Amino acid sequence: MDETRSLAAFASALAYEELPEQVVHEARRALIDWLACALAGASATGTGALVRVAARVGPGTTTLIGRRERASAPFAALVNGFASHVEDYDDTFNPGGTTVHGSAPVWPVVFAAAEQAPIGGARALAAFVAGFETETRVGLAAGPEHYEAGWHVTGTTGHLGAAAAAANLLGLAPDVTAQAFGTAGTQAAGLKNVYGTDGKALHPGKAAMDGLLAGLAAAEGFTSSTDILEGERGFLAVLSPAPKPDRLTEDLHETWHLLANGYKAYPSGSLTHPTLDAIRTLRARHGFTAEEVSEVEARVHPYAATVTGKVRPRTGLDAKFSLTHGAAVALVAQRPGLEHFSDAGATDPVLTQVRERVTVVADPTLTKRGAVVTVTTSDGQLFTESVADNRGTPDNPLPDDDLAAKFLDTAAPRLGAEPARELLDLCWRIGADEDFAALVRRTGAVS
């Protein structure tokens, strides 16, 4: 019992000095990846709509990543959280028991808070880790049944992660942080029914906004439940058919879930990536072209087959969750990019024709990170490739250089080539002495 209070005590007190160096490096990697994704999503239609909403509510001075406009701190958290997830290119914590996009609900809180009161880079990194560890532990405690019931885990657990980061930065005492958790937890939401629309990316944006508000409200004496996670009618009891509350505090201070984070090599749902990896490997090895392929069979985990089952997507958001479309992109494109999973990419005549040759088969012997792909060419040749762990997962990590390249791909068009390189270097170096707000302000200038 008292898991909420124990997790609140951990989150509120976590300091940079107690983080292992590997965790600090992973936090910097998460920052770089998150900024890459936020800059990629800065020009999305939904991002623009939320920016206009923020302007209608009232003026503000807080940075919106990749844009000239500014907003109030809560609305900046909303917009930046949305933008960082709308392209579905962001990091993925994806062990057997849950799937959480950990950065999108948390970094927007750190960015917004940094412009309200001065914080150093060390405090920013520690607050992010506090938020990430909180939300992933809540996700593991809720278990896969939480997602299967229809909840978007990033939206629900992200509320707790965002509140944890806010509490850490605000210097809240553990009992006050528990109150913030209560306020965040009662707002936790995100329904899978909106997948394929802007509603999906709204979830981490709202988590960031609500978590920031929960921390600020708690700091002002606003009260709430202090057992929101384990309570009889709390988060786990209501939102999960098979909760595991012991996962909330299991090996706290010893196991760092951030070290199991994953970073996407492609701007699509992570469950499509093993198939893309396999096809790209076969293309490189055997040299066939899309025109020479008569059939593709992709065997994937049943869960992956279901989530990515949009066979004939008509929008970019749907294309990101279409295994047939992803396979077609891997067959046609030299390097899968954002343009292939846009509205134009979803209706591209070449891709729509190629994806009709793709068949998806559910195979319970495979993991979510695996795939077995067989390509049949028009002259009857068969080529097969198995992937156990797709690129970007903990057992097949994306190297720092690849992560940097991903950042420059999305940052340079928004910020300019040289400012993008300077910002990347600052992210790799961020630590105890740097003014984190100075980094934040660098992300808002548009060339």
Tab-separated table of C-alpha atoms in Angstrom:
chain	number	residue	atom	x	y	z
A	1	MET	CA	0.000	0.000	0.000
A	2	ASP	CA	0.937	3.683	-0.156
A	3	GLU	CA	2.413	3.203	-3.628
A	4	THR	CA	1.276	6.679	-4.681
A	5	ARG	CA	3.116	8.284	-1.788
A	6	SER	CA	6.226	6.182	-2.366
A	7	LEU	CA	6.358	7.043	-6.062
A	8	ALA	CA	5.677	10.699	-5.249
A	9	ALA	CA	8.569	10.737	-2.777
A	10	PHE	CA	10.869	9.299	-5.450
A	11	ALA	CA	9.759	11.733	-8.144
A	12	SER	CA	9.856	14.868	-6.032
A	13	ALA	CA	13.329	14.245	-4.609
A	14	LEU	CA	15.148	12.755	-7.600
A	15	ALA	CA	18.372	14.680	-8.201
A	16	TYR	CA	20.874	14.735	-11.037
A	17	GLU	CA	23.654	13.581	-8.732
A	18	GLU	CA	22.027	10.197	-8.125
A	19	LEU	CA	21.524	9.401	-11.796
A	20	PRO	CA	23.966	6.896	-13.307
A	21	GLU	CA	25.923	8.356	-16.205
A	22	GLN	CA	24.259	5.959	-18.619
A	23	VAL	CA	20.855	7.294	-17.542
A	24	VAL	CA	22.031	10.889	-18.023
A	25	HIS	CA	23.228	10.057	-21.538
A	26	GLU	CA	19.922	8.380	-22.326
A	27	ALA	CA	18.058	11.463	-21.092
A	28	ARG	CA	20.084	13.568	-23.539
A	29	ARG	CA	19.267	11.105	-26.317
A	30	ALA	CA	15.592	11.353	-25.412
A	31	LEU	CA	15.806	15.152	-25.559
A	32	ILE	CA	17.381	15.083	-29.024
A	33	ASP	CA	14.852	12.597	-30.343
A	34	TRP	CA	11.913	14.479	-28.820
A	35	LEU	CA	13.038	17.790	-30.301
A	36	ALA	CA	13.440	16.128	-33.704
A	37	CYS	CA	9.857	14.907	-33.512
A	38	ALA	CA	8.455	18.206	-32.216
A	39	LEU	CA	10.154	20.097	-35.028
A	40	ALA	CA	8.805	17.569	-37.536
A	41	GLY	CA	5.292	18.123	-36.209
A	42	ALA	CA	5.521	21.898	-35.835
A	43	SER	CA	3.906	22.527	-39.225
A	44	ALA	CA	1.179	19.871	-38.944
A	45	THR	CA	-2.385	21.015	-39.541
A	46	GLY	CA	-3.435	20.018	-36.033
A	47	THR	CA	-0.507	21.906	-34.505
A	48	GLY	CA	-1.584	25.056	-36.302
A	49	ALA	CA	-5.147	24.620	-35.080
A	50	LEU	CA	-4.005	24.349	-31.456
A	51	VAL	CA	-1.732	27.387	-31.856
A	52	ARG	CA	-4.743	29.392	-33.015
A	53	VAL	CA	-6.783	28.086	-30.091
A	54	ALA	CA	-4.038	29.195	-27.705
A	55	ALA	CA	-4.058	32.666	-29.286
A	56	ARG	CA	-7.821	32.934	-28.870
A	57	VAL	CA	-7.557	32.067	-25.177
A	58	GLY	CA	-4.960	34.740	-24.534
A	59	PRO	CA	-1.379	35.866	-25.150
A	60	GLY	CA	1.696	34.253	-23.684
A	61	THR	CA	5.477	34.298	-23.787
A	62	THR	CA	6.353	30.601	-23.691
A	63	THR	CA	8.180	29.067	-26.645
A	64	LEU	CA	6.370	26.937	-29.202
A	65	ILE	CA	8.908	24.629	-30.793
A	66	GLY	CA	9.638	25.399	-34.433
A	67	ARG	CA	7.226	28.349	-34.565
A	68	ARG	CA	7.313	32.120	-34.220
A	69	GLU	CA	4.154	32.285	-32.090
A	70	ARG	CA	4.186	32.098	-28.304
A	71	ALA	CA	1.572	30.910	-25.809
A	72	SER	CA	0.884	30.687	-22.098
A	73	ALA	CA	2.805	27.924	-20.326
A	74	PRO	CA	-0.064	25.392	-20.163
A	75	PHE	CA	-0.964	25.904	-23.813
A	76	ALA	CA	2.715	25.714	-24.823
A	77	ALA	CA	2.871	22.334	-23.088
A	78	LEU	CA	-0.255	21.284	-24.985
A	79	VAL	CA	1.020	22.416	-28.388
A	80	ASN	CA	4.552	21.050	-27.943
A	81	GLY	CA	3.274	17.725	-26.655
A	82	PHE	CA	0.893	17.418	-29.590
A	83	ALA	CA	3.520	18.397	-32.168
A	84	SER	CA	6.021	15.872	-30.834
A	85	HIS	CA	3.607	12.956	-31.268
A	86	VAL	CA	1.555	13.882	-34.327
A	87	GLU	CA	4.032	12.330	-36.781
A	88	ASP	CA	4.295	9.157	-34.660
A	89	TYR	CA	8.060	9.414	-34.890
A	90	ASP	CA	8.738	9.724	-31.162
A	91	ASP	CA	10.392	7.398	-28.666
A	92	THR	CA	8.684	4.194	-27.559
A	93	PHE	CA	9.067	2.285	-24.304
A	94	ASN	CA	7.759	-1.054	-25.483
A	95	PRO	CA	8.480	-4.039	-23.209
A	96	GLY	CA	6.099	-6.965	-22.969
A	97	GLY	CA	3.770	-5.319	-20.472
A	98	THR	CA	3.014	-1.878	-21.907
A	99	THR	CA	3.752	0.683	-24.627
A	100	VAL	CA	4.431	4.300	-23.642
A	101	HIS	CA	5.705	7.215	-25.726
A	102	GLY	CA	7.602	8.586	-22.762
A	103	SER	CA	8.998	11.916	-23.926
A	104	ALA	CA	5.915	13.557	-25.459
A	105	PRO	CA	4.041	14.144	-22.165
A	106	VAL	CA	7.124	15.070	-20.094
A	107	TRP	CA	9.580	17.230	-22.018
A	108	PRO	CA	6.884	19.871	-22.765
A	109	VAL	CA	6.465	20.342	-19.003
A	110	VAL	CA	10.210	20.801	-18.532
A	111	PHE	CA	10.361	23.267	-21.436
A	112	ALA	CA	7.407	25.320	-20.195
A	113	ALA	CA	8.664	25.385	-16.603
A	114	ALA	CA	12.157	26.471	-17.676
A	115	GLU	CA	10.769	29.757	-18.975
A	116	GLN	CA	8.801	30.438	-15.801
A	117	ALA	CA	11.724	30.173	-13.356
A	118	PRO	CA	15.447	29.641	-14.035
A	119	ILE	CA	16.620	26.023	-14.002
A	120	GLY	CA	19.930	24.476	-14.958
A	121	GLY	CA	20.402	21.618	-17.357
A	122	ALA	CA	20.978	19.149	-14.533
A	123	ARG	CA	17.593	19.901	-12.977
A	124	ALA	CA	15.915	19.629	-16.362
A	125	LEU	CA	17.416	16.197	-16.996
A	126	ALA	CA	16.510	14.952	-13.507
A	127	ALA	CA	12.928	16.176	-13.836
A	128	PHE	CA	12.572	14.390	-17.153
A	129	VAL	CA	13.875	11.140	-15.676
A	130	ALA	CA	11.471	11.504	-12.736
A	131	GLY	CA	8.580	11.893	-15.159
A	132	PHE	CA	9.662	9.076	-17.453
A	133	GLU	CA	10.192	6.603	-14.615
A	134	THR	CA	6.828	7.524	-13.096
A	135	GLU	CA	4.757	7.081	-16.254
A	136	THR	CA	6.438	3.848	-17.321
A	137	ARG	CA	5.948	2.324	-13.881
A	138	VAL	CA	2.276	3.261	-13.979
A	139	GLY	CA	2.048	1.705	-17.431
A	140	LEU	CA	3.634	-1.533	-16.259
A	141	ALA	CA	1.324	-1.605	-13.249
A	142	ALA	CA	-1.719	-1.147	-15.492
A	143	GLY	CA	-0.475	-3.944	-17.742
A	144	PRO	CA	-1.390	-4.831	-21.328
A	145	GLU	CA	-5.026	-5.238	-20.318
A	146	HIS	CA	-5.218	-1.458	-19.834
A	147	TYR	CA	-4.374	-0.872	-23.507
A	148	GLU	CA	-6.548	-3.732	-24.710
A	149	ALA	CA	-9.530	-2.199	-22.894
A	150	GLY	CA	-9.244	0.801	-25.220
A	151	TRP	CA	-7.007	3.239	-23.352
A	152	HIS	CA	-4.078	5.007	-25.021
A	153	VAL	CA	-1.378	4.427	-22.421
A	154	THR	CA	0.640	7.509	-23.371
A	155	GLY	CA	-2.377	9.679	-22.627
A	156	THR	CA	-3.345	8.035	-19.343
A	157	THR	CA	0.034	7.374	-17.732
A	158	GLY	CA	1.510	10.497	-19.301
A	159	HIS	CA	-0.599	12.579	-16.938
A	160	LEU	CA	1.288	11.080	-13.996
A	161	GLY	CA	4.661	11.471	-15.683
A	162	ALA	CA	3.967	15.109	-16.483
A	163	ALA	CA	2.893	15.804	-12.900
A	164	ALA	CA	6.035	14.102	-11.596
A	165	ALA	CA	8.276	16.316	-13.737
A	166	ALA	CA	6.366	19.431	-12.667
A	167	ALA	CA	6.576	18.487	-8.987
A	168	ASN	CA	10.308	17.860	-9.260
A	169	LEU	CA	10.958	21.230	-10.906
A	170	LEU	CA	8.680	23.086	-8.497
A	171	GLY	CA	10.450	21.535	-5.518
A	172	LEU	CA	7.235	20.115	-4.066
A	173	ALA	CA	7.408	18.048	-0.885
A	174	PRO	CA	6.464	14.361	-1.250
A	175	ASP	CA	3.024	14.775	0.322
A	176	VAL	CA	2.270	17.740	-1.955
A	177	THR	CA	3.495	15.744	-4.948
A	178	ALA	CA	1.058	12.990	-4.001
A	179	GLN	CA	-1.691	15.630	-4.178
A	180	ALA	CA	-0.447	16.596	-7.652
A	181	PHE	CA	-0.585	12.932	-8.663
A	182	GLY	CA	-4.198	12.850	-7.514
A	183	THR	CA	-5.132	15.857	-9.625
A	184	ALA	CA	-3.280	14.468	-12.634
A	185	GLY	CA	-4.651	10.959	-12.205
A	186	THR	CA	-8.275	12.034	-12.077
A	187	GLN	CA	-7.786	13.747	-15.450
A	188	ALA	CA	-6.045	10.760	-17.047
A	189	ALA	CA	-7.643	9.878	-20.379
A	190	GLY	CA	-7.050	8.930	-23.980
A	191	LEU	CA	-9.265	6.590	-26.007
A	192	LYS	CA	-7.940	4.478	-28.879
A	193	ASN	CA	-11.100	5.186	-30.842
A	194	VAL	CA	-9.513	8.442	-32.062
A	195	TYR	CA	-6.486	6.717	-33.621
A	196	GLY	CA	-5.999	7.922	-37.170
A	197	THR	CA	-7.005	11.483	-36.253
A	198	ASP	CA	-5.440	14.453	-34.477
A	199	GLY	CA	-7.076	13.104	-31.320
A	200	LYS	CA	-4.261	10.596	-30.778
A	201	ALA	CA	-1.562	13.262	-30.538
A	202	LEU	CA	-3.845	15.367	-28.369
A	203	HIS	CA	-3.384	12.751	-25.635
A	204	PRO	CA	0.267	13.504	-24.746
A	205	GLY	CA	-0.380	17.204	-25.266
A	206	LYS	CA	-3.228	17.163	-22.767
A	207	ALA	CA	-1.170	15.000	-20.423
A	208	ALA	CA	1.585	17.622	-20.459
A	209	MET	CA	-0.867	20.483	-19.989
A	210	ASP	CA	-2.815	18.752	-17.208
A	211	GLY	CA	0.304	17.501	-15.431
A	212	LEU	CA	1.786	20.995	-15.379
A	213	LEU	CA	-1.481	22.393	-14.023
A	214	ALA	CA	-1.621	19.625	-11.413
A	215	GLY	CA	1.826	20.558	-10.131
A	216	LEU	CA	1.081	24.272	-10.072
A	217	ALA	CA	-2.261	23.706	-8.339
A	218	ALA	CA	-0.698	21.488	-5.685
A	219	ALA	CA	1.943	24.140	-5.041
A	220	GLU	CA	-0.896	26.589	-4.320
A	221	GLY	CA	-2.586	24.274	-1.825
A	222	PHE	CA	-5.097	22.588	-4.123
A	223	THR	CA	-6.019	19.238	-2.579
A	224	SER	CA	-6.681	15.818	-4.056
A	225	SER	CA	-6.543	12.113	-3.310
A	226	THR	CA	-3.128	10.864	-2.164
A	227	ASP	CA	-3.773	7.236	-3.155
A	228	ILE	CA	-4.873	7.873	-6.729
A	229	LEU	CA	-2.919	4.916	-8.114
A	230	GLU	CA	-3.766	2.091	-5.702
A	231	GLY	CA	-7.012	3.411	-4.209
A	232	GLU	CA	-10.239	1.393	-4.265
A	233	ARG	CA	-11.619	3.611	-7.033
A	234	GLY	CA	-8.284	4.890	-8.248
A	235	PHE	CA	-6.375	4.700	-11.514
A	236	LEU	CA	-5.468	1.004	-11.473
A	237	ALA	CA	-8.752	-0.292	-10.085
A	238	VAL	CA	-10.871	1.644	-12.572
A	239	LEU	CA	-8.720	1.638	-15.713
A	240	SER	CA	-7.100	-1.805	-15.640
A	241	PRO	CA	-8.825	-5.214	-15.568
A	242	ALA	CA	-5.663	-6.861	-14.183
A	243	PRO	CA	-3.571	-4.312	-12.258
A	244	LYS	CA	-0.178	-5.087	-10.769
A	245	PRO	CA	0.376	-2.342	-8.159
A	246	ASP	CA	3.691	-3.825	-7.019
A	247	ARG	CA	5.199	-2.714	-10.360
A	248	LEU	CA	4.806	0.925	-9.279
A	249	THR	CA	7.714	0.822	-6.853
A	250	GLU	CA	9.517	-2.390	-7.803
A	251	ASP	CA	13.315	-1.870	-7.628
A	252	LEU	CA	12.860	1.875	-7.292
A	253	HIS	CA	16.235	3.703	-7.433
A	254	GLU	CA	17.807	0.523	-8.887
A	255	THR	CA	16.008	-0.202	-12.161
A	256	TRP	CA	15.881	2.685	-14.629
A	257	HIS	CA	13.291	2.081	-17.317
A	258	LEU	CA	14.743	4.888	-19.419
A	259	LEU	CA	17.569	2.501	-20.323
A	260	ALA	CA	14.978	0.315	-22.097
A	261	ASN	CA	13.633	3.194	-24.179
A	262	GLY	CA	13.474	2.902	-27.958
A	263	TYR	CA	13.901	5.441	-30.767
A	264	LYS	CA	12.209	5.182	-34.120
A	265	ALA	CA	14.115	4.770	-37.347
A	266	TYR	CA	10.934	5.391	-39.371
A	267	PRO	CA	8.043	7.889	-38.930
A	268	SER	CA	5.349	5.255	-38.445
A	269	GLY	CA	3.885	3.094	-35.702
A	270	SER	CA	6.666	1.101	-34.043
A	271	LEU	CA	4.893	-2.198	-34.694
A	272	THR	CA	5.452	-1.721	-38.444
A	273	HIS	CA	9.208	-1.382	-38.054
A	274	PRO	CA	10.300	-5.050	-37.935
A	275	THR	CA	8.663	-5.580	-41.338
A	276	LEU	CA	10.298	-2.464	-42.794
A	277	ASP	CA	13.682	-3.617	-41.486
A	278	ALA	CA	13.269	-7.063	-43.030
A	279	ILE	CA	12.251	-5.743	-46.459
A	280	ARG	CA	15.051	-3.180	-46.541
A	281	THR	CA	17.562	-5.911	-45.639
A	282	LEU	CA	16.246	-8.151	-48.426
A	283	ARG	CA	16.411	-5.304	-50.956
A	284	ALA	CA	20.013	-4.528	-50.011
A	285	ARG	CA	21.026	-8.184	-50.145
A	286	HIS	CA	19.286	-9.286	-53.348
A	287	GLY	CA	18.869	-6.059	-55.303
A	288	PHE	CA	15.290	-6.542	-56.489
A	289	THR	CA	13.015	-3.592	-57.224
A	290	ALA	CA	9.376	-3.073	-56.278
A	291	GLU	CA	8.381	-3.731	-59.903
A	292	GLU	CA	9.935	-7.194	-59.694
A	293	VAL	CA	7.974	-8.201	-56.578
A	294	SER	CA	4.772	-10.160	-57.055
A	295	GLU	CA	3.934	-10.909	-53.421
A	296	VAL	CA	5.021	-10.094	-49.881
A	297	GLU	CA	4.011	-12.067	-46.795
A	298	ALA	CA	4.695	-10.396	-43.447
A	299	ARG	CA	4.309	-12.593	-40.386
A	300	VAL	CA	3.998	-10.530	-37.193
A	301	HIS	CA	2.733	-10.807	-33.635
A	302	PRO	CA	-1.106	-10.892	-33.510
A	303	TYR	CA	-1.171	-7.647	-31.560
A	304	ALA	CA	0.930	-5.979	-34.254
A	305	ALA	CA	-1.319	-7.347	-36.977
A	306	THR	CA	-4.379	-5.872	-35.251
A	307	VAL	CA	-2.979	-2.431	-34.422
A	308	THR	CA	-1.477	-1.975	-37.897
A	309	GLY	CA	-4.452	-3.463	-39.736
A	310	LYS	CA	-5.409	-0.418	-41.857
A	311	VAL	CA	-5.051	-2.215	-45.194
A	312	ARG	CA	-5.918	0.696	-47.502
A	313	PRO	CA	-5.204	3.940	-45.630
A	314	ARG	CA	-6.409	7.195	-47.140
A	315	THR	CA	-4.651	9.665	-44.821
A	316	GLY	CA	-1.136	10.055	-43.500
A	317	LEU	CA	-2.265	9.362	-39.955
A	318	ASP	CA	-3.824	6.083	-41.070
A	319	ALA	CA	-0.771	5.201	-43.182
A	320	LYS	CA	1.405	5.297	-40.098
A	321	PHE	CA	-0.644	2.401	-38.704
A	322	SER	CA	-0.805	0.376	-41.887
A	323	LEU	CA	1.566	-2.559	-42.196
A	324	THR	CA	0.659	-2.976	-45.859
A	325	HIS	CA	1.549	0.666	-46.525
A	326	GLY	CA	4.778	0.472	-44.517
A	327	ALA	CA	5.837	-2.608	-46.445
A	328	ALA	CA	5.123	-0.813	-49.716
A	329	VAL	CA	7.220	2.163	-48.605
A	330	ALA	CA	10.112	-0.167	-47.750
A	331	LEU	CA	9.863	-1.720	-51.216
A	332	VAL	CA	9.699	1.585	-53.103
A	333	ALA	CA	11.690	4.182	-51.161
A	334	GLN	CA	15.438	4.324	-50.815
A	335	ARG	CA	14.961	5.754	-47.334
A	336	PRO	CA	11.507	5.860	-45.699
A	337	GLY	CA	10.731	9.408	-44.605
A	338	LEU	CA	7.982	11.694	-43.369
A	339	GLU	CA	6.748	12.342	-46.891
A	340	HIS	CA	5.887	8.664	-47.379
A	341	PHE	CA	3.522	8.692	-44.400
A	342	SER	CA	1.786	11.965	-45.271
A	343	ASP	CA	-1.639	12.403	-46.849
A	344	ALA	CA	0.059	12.541	-50.242
A	345	GLY	CA	2.020	9.388	-49.466
A	346	ALA	CA	-1.100	7.508	-48.403
A	347	THR	CA	-2.691	8.106	-51.807
A	348	ASP	CA	0.459	7.904	-53.918
A	349	PRO	CA	-0.483	5.736	-56.930
A	350	VAL	CA	2.758	3.734	-56.850
A	351	LEU	CA	2.479	2.949	-53.137
A	352	THR	CA	-1.228	2.133	-53.335
A	353	GLN	CA	-0.539	-0.306	-56.149
A	354	VAL	CA	2.403	-1.995	-54.406
A	355	ARG	CA	0.640	-2.452	-51.068
A	356	GLU	CA	-2.023	-4.617	-52.760
A	357	ARG	CA	0.692	-7.268	-53.041
A	358	VAL	CA	1.257	-7.387	-49.276
A	359	THR	CA	-0.385	-9.974	-47.029
A	360	VAL	CA	-0.155	-9.803	-43.230
A	361	VAL	CA	-0.298	-13.008	-41.175
A	362	ALA	CA	-0.660	-13.104	-37.383
A	363	ASP	CA	1.959	-15.379	-35.809
A	364	PRO	CA	1.794	-15.862	-32.015
A	365	THR	CA	5.321	-17.299	-31.945
A	366	LEU	CA	6.762	-13.840	-32.704
A	367	THR	CA	7.271	-10.918	-30.334
A	368	LYS	CA	6.067	-7.367	-30.953
A	369	ARG	CA	9.591	-6.470	-32.063
A	370	GLY	CA	9.899	-9.324	-34.554
A	371	ALA	CA	8.776	-10.241	-38.063
A	372	VAL	CA	9.361	-12.881	-40.706
A	373	VAL	CA	9.001	-11.534	-44.236
A	374	THR	CA	8.953	-13.553	-47.453
A	375	VAL	CA	9.232	-11.765	-50.788
A	376	THR	CA	8.272	-13.550	-53.986
A	377	THR	CA	9.556	-12.096	-57.235
A	378	SER	CA	7.801	-12.272	-60.582
A	379	ASP	CA	10.251	-14.924	-61.794
A	380	GLY	CA	9.403	-17.184	-58.865
A	381	GLN	CA	12.320	-16.525	-56.505
A	382	LEU	CA	11.592	-16.526	-52.755
A	383	PHE	CA	13.592	-14.492	-50.276
A	384	THR	CA	12.985	-14.640	-46.515
A	385	GLU	CA	14.311	-12.508	-43.673
A	386	SER	CA	13.669	-12.788	-39.947
A	387	VAL	CA	13.950	-9.850	-37.547
A	388	ALA	CA	14.087	-10.547	-33.814
A	389	ASP	CA	14.461	-6.943	-32.648
A	390	ASN	CA	13.865	-4.051	-35.011
A	391	ARG	CA	16.249	-1.105	-35.251
A	392	GLY	CA	15.843	1.372	-32.427
A	393	THR	CA	14.805	-1.134	-29.763
A	394	PRO	CA	16.988	-1.739	-26.677
A	395	ASP	CA	18.521	-4.916	-28.114
A	396	ASN	CA	19.207	-3.231	-31.466
A	397	PRO	CA	19.656	0.410	-30.449
A	398	LEU	CA	19.794	3.386	-32.763
A	399	PRO	CA	23.394	4.706	-32.561
A	400	ASP	CA	24.035	8.271	-31.445
A	401	ASP	CA	25.079	9.207	-34.981
A	402	ASP	CA	21.787	7.957	-36.417
A	403	LEU	CA	19.861	9.849	-33.754
A	404	ALA	CA	21.809	13.007	-34.624
A	405	ALA	CA	21.041	12.510	-38.318
A	406	LYS	CA	17.336	12.147	-37.521
A	407	PHE	CA	17.483	15.412	-35.576
A	408	LEU	CA	19.230	17.329	-38.359
A	409	ASP	CA	16.779	15.957	-40.952
A	410	THR	CA	13.861	17.586	-39.155
A	411	ALA	CA	15.557	20.543	-37.458
A	412	ALA	CA	17.453	22.035	-40.389
A	413	PRO	CA	14.339	22.833	-42.494
A	414	ARG	CA	12.721	24.610	-39.520
A	415	LEU	CA	15.698	26.304	-37.854
A	416	GLY	CA	18.361	26.494	-40.555
A	417	ALA	CA	21.318	24.149	-40.981
A	418	GLU	CA	23.825	25.933	-38.759
A	419	PRO	CA	21.422	26.761	-35.890
A	420	ALA	CA	20.278	23.120	-35.987
A	421	ARG	CA	23.850	21.862	-35.622
A	422	GLU	CA	24.499	24.299	-32.765
A	423	LEU	CA	21.327	23.179	-30.976
A	424	LEU	CA	22.274	19.528	-31.412
A	425	ASP	CA	25.686	20.180	-29.883
A	426	LEU	CA	24.070	21.995	-26.955
A	427	CYS	CA	21.746	19.048	-26.328
A	428	TRP	CA	24.653	16.607	-26.182
A	429	ARG	CA	26.469	18.893	-23.722
A	430	ILE	CA	23.565	19.942	-21.517
A	431	GLY	CA	24.407	19.486	-17.867
A	432	ALA	CA	24.714	21.207	-14.533
A	433	ASP	CA	25.770	24.707	-15.486
A	434	GLU	CA	23.756	25.484	-18.591
A	435	ASP	CA	20.676	27.701	-18.451
A	436	PHE	CA	18.025	25.377	-19.809
A	437	ALA	CA	15.753	28.243	-20.841
A	438	ALA	CA	18.453	29.363	-23.269
A	439	LEU	CA	18.207	25.990	-24.986
A	440	VAL	CA	14.410	26.230	-25.033
A	441	ARG	CA	14.455	29.616	-26.706
A	442	ARG	CA	16.709	28.304	-29.482
A	443	THR	CA	13.974	25.892	-30.552
A	444	GLY	CA	11.409	28.550	-31.357
A	445	ALA	CA	13.178	30.585	-34.036
A	446	VAL	CA	12.003	29.736	-37.559
A	447	SER	CA	14.185	30.599	-40.539
